PDB file of C-alpha atoms in Angstrom:
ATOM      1  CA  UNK A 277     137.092 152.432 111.264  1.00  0.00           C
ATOM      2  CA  UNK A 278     137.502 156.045 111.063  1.00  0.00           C
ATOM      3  CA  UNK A 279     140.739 156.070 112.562  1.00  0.00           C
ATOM      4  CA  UNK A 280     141.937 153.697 109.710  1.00  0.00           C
ATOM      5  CA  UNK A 281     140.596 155.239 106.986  1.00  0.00           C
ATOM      6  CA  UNK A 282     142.380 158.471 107.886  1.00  0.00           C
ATOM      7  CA  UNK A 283     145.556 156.131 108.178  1.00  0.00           C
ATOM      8  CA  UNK A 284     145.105 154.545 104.995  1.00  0.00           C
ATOM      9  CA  UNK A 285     144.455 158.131 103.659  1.00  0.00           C
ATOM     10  CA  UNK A 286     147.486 159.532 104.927  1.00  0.00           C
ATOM     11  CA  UNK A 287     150.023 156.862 103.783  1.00  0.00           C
ATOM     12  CA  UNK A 288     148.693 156.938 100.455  1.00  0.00           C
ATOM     13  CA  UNK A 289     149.481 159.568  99.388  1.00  0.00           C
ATOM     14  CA  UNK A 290     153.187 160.158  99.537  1.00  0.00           C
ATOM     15  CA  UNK A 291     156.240 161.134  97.367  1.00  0.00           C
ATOM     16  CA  UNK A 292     156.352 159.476  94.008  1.00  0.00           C
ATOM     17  CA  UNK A 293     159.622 158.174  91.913  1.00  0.00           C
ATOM     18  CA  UNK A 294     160.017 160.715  89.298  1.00  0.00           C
ATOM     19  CA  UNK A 295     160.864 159.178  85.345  1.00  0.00           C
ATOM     20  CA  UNK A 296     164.652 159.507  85.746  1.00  0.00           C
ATOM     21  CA  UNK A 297     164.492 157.259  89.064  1.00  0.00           C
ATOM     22  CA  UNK A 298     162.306 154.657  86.805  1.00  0.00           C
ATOM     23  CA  UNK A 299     164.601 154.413  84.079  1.00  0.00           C
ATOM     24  CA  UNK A 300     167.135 152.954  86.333  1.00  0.00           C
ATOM     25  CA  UNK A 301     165.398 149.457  86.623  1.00  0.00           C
ATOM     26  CA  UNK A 302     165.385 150.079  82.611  1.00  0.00           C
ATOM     27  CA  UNK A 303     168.480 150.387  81.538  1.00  0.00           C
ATOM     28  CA  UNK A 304     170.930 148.947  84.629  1.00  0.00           C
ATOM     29  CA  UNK A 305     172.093 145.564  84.574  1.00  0.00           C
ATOM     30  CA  UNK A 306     173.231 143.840  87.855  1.00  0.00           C
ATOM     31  CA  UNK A 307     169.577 145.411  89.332  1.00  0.00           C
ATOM     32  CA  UNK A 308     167.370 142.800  90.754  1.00  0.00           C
ATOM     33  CA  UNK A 309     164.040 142.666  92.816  1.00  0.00           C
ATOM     34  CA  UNK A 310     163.718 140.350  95.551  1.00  0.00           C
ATOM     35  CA  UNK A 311     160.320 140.285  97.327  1.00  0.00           C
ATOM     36  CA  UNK A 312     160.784 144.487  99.254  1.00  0.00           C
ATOM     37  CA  UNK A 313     164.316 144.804  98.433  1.00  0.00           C
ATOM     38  CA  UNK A 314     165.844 145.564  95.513  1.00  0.00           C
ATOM     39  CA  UNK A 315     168.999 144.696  95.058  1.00  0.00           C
ATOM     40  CA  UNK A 316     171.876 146.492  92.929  1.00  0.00           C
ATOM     41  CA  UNK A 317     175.158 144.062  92.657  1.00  0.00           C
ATOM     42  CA  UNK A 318     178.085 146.072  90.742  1.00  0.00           C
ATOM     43  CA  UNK A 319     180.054 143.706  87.658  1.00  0.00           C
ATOM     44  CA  UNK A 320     182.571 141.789  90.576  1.00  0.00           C
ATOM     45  CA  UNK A 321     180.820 142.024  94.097  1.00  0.00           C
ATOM     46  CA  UNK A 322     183.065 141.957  96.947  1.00  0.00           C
ATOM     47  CA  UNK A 323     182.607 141.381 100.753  1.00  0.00           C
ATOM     48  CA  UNK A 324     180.469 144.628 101.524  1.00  0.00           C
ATOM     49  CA  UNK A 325     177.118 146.126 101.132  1.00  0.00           C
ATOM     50  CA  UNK A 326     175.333 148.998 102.258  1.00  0.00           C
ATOM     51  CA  UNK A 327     171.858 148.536 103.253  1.00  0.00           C
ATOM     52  CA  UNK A 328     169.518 152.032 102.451  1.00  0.00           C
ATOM     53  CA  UNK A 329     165.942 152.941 104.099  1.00  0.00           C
ATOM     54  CA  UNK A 330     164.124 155.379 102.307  1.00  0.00           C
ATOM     55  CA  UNK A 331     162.550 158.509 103.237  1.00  0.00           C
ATOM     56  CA  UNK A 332     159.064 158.644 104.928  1.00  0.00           C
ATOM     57  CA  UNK A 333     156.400 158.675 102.675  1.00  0.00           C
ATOM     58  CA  UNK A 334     159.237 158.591  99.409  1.00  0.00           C
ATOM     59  CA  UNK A 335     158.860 155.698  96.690  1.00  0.00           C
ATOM     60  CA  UNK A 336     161.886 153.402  97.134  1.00  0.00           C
ATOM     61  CA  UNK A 337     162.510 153.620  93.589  1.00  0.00           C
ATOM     62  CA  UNK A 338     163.063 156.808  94.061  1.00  0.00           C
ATOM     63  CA  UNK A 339     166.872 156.591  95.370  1.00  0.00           C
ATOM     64  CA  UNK A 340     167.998 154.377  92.659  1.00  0.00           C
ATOM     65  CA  UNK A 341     169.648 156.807  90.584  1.00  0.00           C
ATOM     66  CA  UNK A 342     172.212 157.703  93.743  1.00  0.00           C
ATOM     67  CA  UNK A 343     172.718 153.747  94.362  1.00  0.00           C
ATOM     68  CA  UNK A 344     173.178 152.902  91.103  1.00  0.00           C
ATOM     69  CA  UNK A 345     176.351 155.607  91.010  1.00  0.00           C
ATOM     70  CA  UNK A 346     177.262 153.685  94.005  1.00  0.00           C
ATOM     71  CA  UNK A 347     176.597 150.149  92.037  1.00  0.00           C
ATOM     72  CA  UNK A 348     178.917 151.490  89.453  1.00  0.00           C
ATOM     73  CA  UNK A 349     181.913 152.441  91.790  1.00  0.00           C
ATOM     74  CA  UNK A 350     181.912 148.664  93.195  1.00  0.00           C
ATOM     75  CA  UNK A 351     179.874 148.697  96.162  1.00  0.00           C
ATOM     76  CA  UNK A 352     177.002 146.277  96.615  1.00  0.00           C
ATOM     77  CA  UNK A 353     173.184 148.096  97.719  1.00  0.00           C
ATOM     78  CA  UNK A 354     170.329 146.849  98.343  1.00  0.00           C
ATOM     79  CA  UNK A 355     167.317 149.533  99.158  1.00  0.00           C
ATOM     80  CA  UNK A 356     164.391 148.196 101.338  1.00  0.00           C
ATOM     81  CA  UNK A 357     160.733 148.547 100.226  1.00  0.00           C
ATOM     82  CA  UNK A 358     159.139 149.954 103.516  1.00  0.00           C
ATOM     83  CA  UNK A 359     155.477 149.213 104.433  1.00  0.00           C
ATOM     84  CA  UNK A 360     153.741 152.095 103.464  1.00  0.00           C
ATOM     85  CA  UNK A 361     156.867 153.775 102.540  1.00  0.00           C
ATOM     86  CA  UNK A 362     157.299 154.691 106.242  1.00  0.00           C
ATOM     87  CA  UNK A 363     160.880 153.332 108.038  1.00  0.00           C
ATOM     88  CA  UNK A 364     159.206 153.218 111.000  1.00  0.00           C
ATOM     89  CA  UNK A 365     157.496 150.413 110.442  1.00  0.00           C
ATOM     90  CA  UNK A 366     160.534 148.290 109.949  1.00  0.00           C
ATOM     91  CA  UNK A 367     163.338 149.538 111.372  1.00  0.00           C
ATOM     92  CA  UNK A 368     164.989 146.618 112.036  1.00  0.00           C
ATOM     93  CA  UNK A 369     164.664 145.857 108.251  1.00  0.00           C
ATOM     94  CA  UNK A 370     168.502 145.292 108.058  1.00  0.00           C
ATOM     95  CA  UNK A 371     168.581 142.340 110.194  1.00  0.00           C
ATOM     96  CA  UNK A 372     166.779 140.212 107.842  1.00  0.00           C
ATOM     97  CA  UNK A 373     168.397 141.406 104.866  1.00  0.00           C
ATOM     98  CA  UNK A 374     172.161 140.367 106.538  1.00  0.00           C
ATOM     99  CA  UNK A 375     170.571 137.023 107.086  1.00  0.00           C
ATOM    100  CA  UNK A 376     169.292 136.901 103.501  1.00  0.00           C
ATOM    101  CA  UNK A 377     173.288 137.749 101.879  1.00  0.00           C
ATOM    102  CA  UNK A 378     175.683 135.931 103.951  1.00  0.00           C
ATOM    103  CA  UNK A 379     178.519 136.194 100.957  1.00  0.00           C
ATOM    104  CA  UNK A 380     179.071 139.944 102.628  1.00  0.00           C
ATOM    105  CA  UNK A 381     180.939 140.516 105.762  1.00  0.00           C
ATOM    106  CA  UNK A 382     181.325 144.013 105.516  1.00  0.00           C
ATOM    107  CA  UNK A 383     177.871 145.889 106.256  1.00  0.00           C
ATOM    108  CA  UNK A 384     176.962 149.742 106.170  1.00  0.00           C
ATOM    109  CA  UNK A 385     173.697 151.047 106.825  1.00  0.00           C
ATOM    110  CA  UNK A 386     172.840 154.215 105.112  1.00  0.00           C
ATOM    111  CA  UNK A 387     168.740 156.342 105.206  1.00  0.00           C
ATOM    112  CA  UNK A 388     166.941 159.475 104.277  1.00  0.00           C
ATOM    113  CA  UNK A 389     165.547 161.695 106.729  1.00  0.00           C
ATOM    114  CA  UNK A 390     163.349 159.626 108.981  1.00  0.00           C
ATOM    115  CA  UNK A 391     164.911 156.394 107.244  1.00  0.00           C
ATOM    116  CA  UNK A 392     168.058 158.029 108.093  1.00  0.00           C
ATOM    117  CA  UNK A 393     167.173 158.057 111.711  1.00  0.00           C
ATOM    118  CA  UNK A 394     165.952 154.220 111.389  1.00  0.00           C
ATOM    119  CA  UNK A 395     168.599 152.852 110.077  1.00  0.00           C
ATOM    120  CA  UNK A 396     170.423 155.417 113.170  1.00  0.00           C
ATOM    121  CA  UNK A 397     168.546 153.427 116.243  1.00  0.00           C
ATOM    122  CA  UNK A 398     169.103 149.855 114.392  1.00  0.00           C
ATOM    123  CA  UNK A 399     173.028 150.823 114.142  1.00  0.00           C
ATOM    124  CA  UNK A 400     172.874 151.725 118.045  1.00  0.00           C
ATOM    125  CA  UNK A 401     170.778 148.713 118.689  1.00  0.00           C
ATOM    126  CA  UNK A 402     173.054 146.583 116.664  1.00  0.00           C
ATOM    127  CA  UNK A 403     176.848 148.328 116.682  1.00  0.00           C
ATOM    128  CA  UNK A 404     178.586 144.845 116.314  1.00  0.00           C
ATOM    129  CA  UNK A 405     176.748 143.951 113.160  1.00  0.00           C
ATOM    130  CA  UNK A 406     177.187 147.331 111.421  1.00  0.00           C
ATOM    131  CA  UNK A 407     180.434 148.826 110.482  1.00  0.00           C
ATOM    132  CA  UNK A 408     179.378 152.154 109.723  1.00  0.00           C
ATOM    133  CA  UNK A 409     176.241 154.411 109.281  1.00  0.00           C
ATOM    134  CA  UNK A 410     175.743 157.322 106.750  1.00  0.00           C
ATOM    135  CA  UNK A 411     172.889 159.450 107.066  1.00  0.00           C
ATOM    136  CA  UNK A 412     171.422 161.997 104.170  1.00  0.00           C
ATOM    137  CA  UNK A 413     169.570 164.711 105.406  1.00  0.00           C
ATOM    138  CA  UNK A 414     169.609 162.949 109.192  1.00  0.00           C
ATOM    139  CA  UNK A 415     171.359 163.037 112.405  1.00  0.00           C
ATOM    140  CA  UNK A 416     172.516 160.717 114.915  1.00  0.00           C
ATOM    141  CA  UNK A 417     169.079 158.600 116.266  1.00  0.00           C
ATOM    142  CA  UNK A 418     170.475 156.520 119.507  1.00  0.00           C
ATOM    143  CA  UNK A 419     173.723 156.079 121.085  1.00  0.00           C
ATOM    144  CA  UNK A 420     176.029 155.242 117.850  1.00  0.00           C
ATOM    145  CA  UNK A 421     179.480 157.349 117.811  1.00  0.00           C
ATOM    146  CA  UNK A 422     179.936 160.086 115.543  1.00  0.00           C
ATOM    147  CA  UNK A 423     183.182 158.389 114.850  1.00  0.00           C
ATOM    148  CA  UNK A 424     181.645 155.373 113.295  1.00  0.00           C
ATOM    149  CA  UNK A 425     178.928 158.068 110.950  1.00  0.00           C
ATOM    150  CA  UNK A 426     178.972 159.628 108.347  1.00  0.00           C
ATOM    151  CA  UNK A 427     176.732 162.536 107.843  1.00  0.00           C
ATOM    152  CA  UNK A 428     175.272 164.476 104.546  1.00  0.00           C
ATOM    153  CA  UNK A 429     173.057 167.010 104.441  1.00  0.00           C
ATOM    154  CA  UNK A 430     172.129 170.746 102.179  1.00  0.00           C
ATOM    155  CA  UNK A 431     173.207 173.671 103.467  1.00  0.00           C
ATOM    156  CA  UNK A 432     169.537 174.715 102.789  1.00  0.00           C
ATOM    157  CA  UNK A 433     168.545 172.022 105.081  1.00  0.00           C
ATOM    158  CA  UNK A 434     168.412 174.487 108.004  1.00  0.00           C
ATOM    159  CA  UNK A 435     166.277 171.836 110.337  1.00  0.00           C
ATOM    160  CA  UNK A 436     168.839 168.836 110.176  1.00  0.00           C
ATOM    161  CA  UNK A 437     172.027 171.519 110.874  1.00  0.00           C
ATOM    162  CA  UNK A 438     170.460 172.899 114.105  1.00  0.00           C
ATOM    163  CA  UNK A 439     170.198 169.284 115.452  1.00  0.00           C
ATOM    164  CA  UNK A 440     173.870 168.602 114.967  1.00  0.00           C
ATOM    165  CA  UNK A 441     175.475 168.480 118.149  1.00  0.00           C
ATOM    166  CA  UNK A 442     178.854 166.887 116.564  1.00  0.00           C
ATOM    167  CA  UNK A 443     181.472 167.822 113.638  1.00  0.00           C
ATOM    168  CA  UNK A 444     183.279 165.013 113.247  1.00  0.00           C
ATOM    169  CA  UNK A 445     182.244 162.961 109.292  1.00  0.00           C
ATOM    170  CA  UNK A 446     179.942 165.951 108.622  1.00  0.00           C
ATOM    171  CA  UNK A 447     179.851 166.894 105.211  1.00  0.00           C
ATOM    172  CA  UNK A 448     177.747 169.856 104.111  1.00  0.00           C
ATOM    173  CA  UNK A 449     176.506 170.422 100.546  1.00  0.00           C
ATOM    174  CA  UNK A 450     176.856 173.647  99.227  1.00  0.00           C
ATOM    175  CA  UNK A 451     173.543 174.651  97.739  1.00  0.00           C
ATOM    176  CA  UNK A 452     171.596 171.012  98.277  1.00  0.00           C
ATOM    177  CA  UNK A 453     168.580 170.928 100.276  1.00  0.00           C
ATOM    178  CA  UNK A 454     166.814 168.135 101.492  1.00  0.00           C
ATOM    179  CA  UNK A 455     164.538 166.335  98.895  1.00  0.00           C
ATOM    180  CA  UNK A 456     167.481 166.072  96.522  1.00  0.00           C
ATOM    181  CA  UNK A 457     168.875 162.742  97.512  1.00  0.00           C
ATOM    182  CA  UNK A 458     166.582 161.306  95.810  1.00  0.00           C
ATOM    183  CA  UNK A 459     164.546 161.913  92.827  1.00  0.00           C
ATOM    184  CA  UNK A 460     161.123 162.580  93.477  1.00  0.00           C
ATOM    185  CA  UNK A 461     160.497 166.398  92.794  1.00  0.00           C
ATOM    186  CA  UNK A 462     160.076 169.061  95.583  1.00  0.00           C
ATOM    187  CA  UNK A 463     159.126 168.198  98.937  1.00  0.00           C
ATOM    188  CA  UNK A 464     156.558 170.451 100.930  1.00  0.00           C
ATOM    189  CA  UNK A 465     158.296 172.904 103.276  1.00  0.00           C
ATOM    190  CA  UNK A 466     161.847 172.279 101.845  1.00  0.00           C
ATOM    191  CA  UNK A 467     163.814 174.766 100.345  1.00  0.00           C
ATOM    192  CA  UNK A 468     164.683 174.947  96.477  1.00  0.00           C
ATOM    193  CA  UNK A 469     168.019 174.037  95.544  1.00  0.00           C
ATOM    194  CA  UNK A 470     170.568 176.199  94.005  1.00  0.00           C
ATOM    195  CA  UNK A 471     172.107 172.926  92.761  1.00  0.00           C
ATOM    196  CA  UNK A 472     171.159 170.040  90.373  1.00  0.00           C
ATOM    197  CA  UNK A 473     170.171 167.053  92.183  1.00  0.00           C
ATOM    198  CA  UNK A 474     172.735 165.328  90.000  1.00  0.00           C
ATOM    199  CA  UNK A 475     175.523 167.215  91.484  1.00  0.00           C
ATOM    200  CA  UNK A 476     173.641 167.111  94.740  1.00  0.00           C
ATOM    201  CA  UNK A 477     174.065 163.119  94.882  1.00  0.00           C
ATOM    202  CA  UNK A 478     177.732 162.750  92.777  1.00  0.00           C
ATOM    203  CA  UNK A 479     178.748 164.632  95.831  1.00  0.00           C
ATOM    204  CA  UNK A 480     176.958 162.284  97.954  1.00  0.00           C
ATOM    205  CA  UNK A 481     178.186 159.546  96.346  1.00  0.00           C
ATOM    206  CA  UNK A 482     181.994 160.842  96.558  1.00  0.00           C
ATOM    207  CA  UNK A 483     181.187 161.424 100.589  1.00  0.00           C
ATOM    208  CA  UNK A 484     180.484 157.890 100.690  1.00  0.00           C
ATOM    209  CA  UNK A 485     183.108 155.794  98.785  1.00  0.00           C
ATOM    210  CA  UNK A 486     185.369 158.154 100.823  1.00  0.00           C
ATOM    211  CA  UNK A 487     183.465 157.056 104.102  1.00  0.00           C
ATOM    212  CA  UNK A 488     183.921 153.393 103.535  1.00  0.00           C
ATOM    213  CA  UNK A 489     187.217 153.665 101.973  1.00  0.00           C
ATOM    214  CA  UNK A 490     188.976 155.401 104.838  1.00  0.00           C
ATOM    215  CA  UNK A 491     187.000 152.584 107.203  1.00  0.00           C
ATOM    216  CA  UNK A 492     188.542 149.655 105.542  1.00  0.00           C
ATOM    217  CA  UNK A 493     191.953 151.049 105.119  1.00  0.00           C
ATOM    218  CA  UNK A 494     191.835 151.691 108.614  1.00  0.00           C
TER     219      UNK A 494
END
């Protein structure tokens, strides 16, 4: 019992969704819950998605002003709901959501931090099902080729650069730290920004439709 309560304790309190995130549900059409995914389906869907695992301890809702920029710029995403906002409790998350939206064929699987390295060990575990993974604030989790990733992280994120062991898709933000991917104030230990977190994410967001782009022209 005592074990539990100081489980319960520690996974309830975690990162909130600040206003700005909130607002998104508000005011964005084409933005849809579905049981612990919500879903964000641009004006004309086409044939690919990218499937997003948040941060541990972060409210989903907290990434939805960086999806919806990708909503906007024609790409389908759909942002999983974690059990106690922890990625490690469902890492293979994605598998269920590809059976749940057969209309895509194309399917990228993107995370934060420890949902970054998540949705990293269900990419190695599943490279024929994925056609690319982009990590923010993460590294490489597993045996998936830095060819096939796409990787985004501050350059006050000092812990994520000393675990890069590859160059290739890196893309380092200039001022960003960590907690800025998503919208959900500071983060303990991480170093303030000398950015916005809206430039912070349009250059995420730019990273990414570049990512995919070059991938499907290929």
């Amino acid at each position: 019992m005592l074990l539990a309560g100081a489980f319960f304790l520690y996974v309830s309190d975690y990162y909130r969704a600040e206003d700005v995130a909130l607002e998104v549900m508000n005011d964005g059409s084409g933005i849809t819950v579905q049981d612990n995914l919500t879903v964000l389906e641009p004006s004309q869907p086409g044939d690919t998605a990218l499937i997003f695992y948040p941060g541990a301890k972060v409210e989903a809702e907290a990434y939805l002003p960086l999806l919806d920029q990708l909503r906007q710029n024609g790409l389908t995403c759909i942002l999983v709901h974690m059990p106690f906002h922890m990625a490690i409790f469902d890492a293979n998350a994605a598998q269920e959501v590809m059976a749940q939206f057969p209309q895509y064929s194309h399917w990228y699987i993107a995370g934060h931090s420890m949902g970054g390295a998540m949705a990293s060990q269900f990419a190695a575990d599943h490279p024929e099902e994925v056609d690319g993974l982009i990590l923010l604030g993460a590294y490489i989790y597993g045996d998936y080729p830095p060819a096939d990733t796409l990787t985004v992280y501050g350059s006050l994120n000092q812990s994520v650069e000393d675990k890069l062991d590859y160059t290739e898709n890196v893309v380092e933000i200039q001022g960003g730290n960590h907690a800025q991917f998503g919208n959900y104030g500071p983060q303990k230990g991480d170093a303030p920004a000398t950015i916005s977190a809206e430039e912070q994410q349009a250059q995420t967001v730019d990273a990414i439709l570049e990512f995919i782009q070059q991938r499907q022209a290929a």
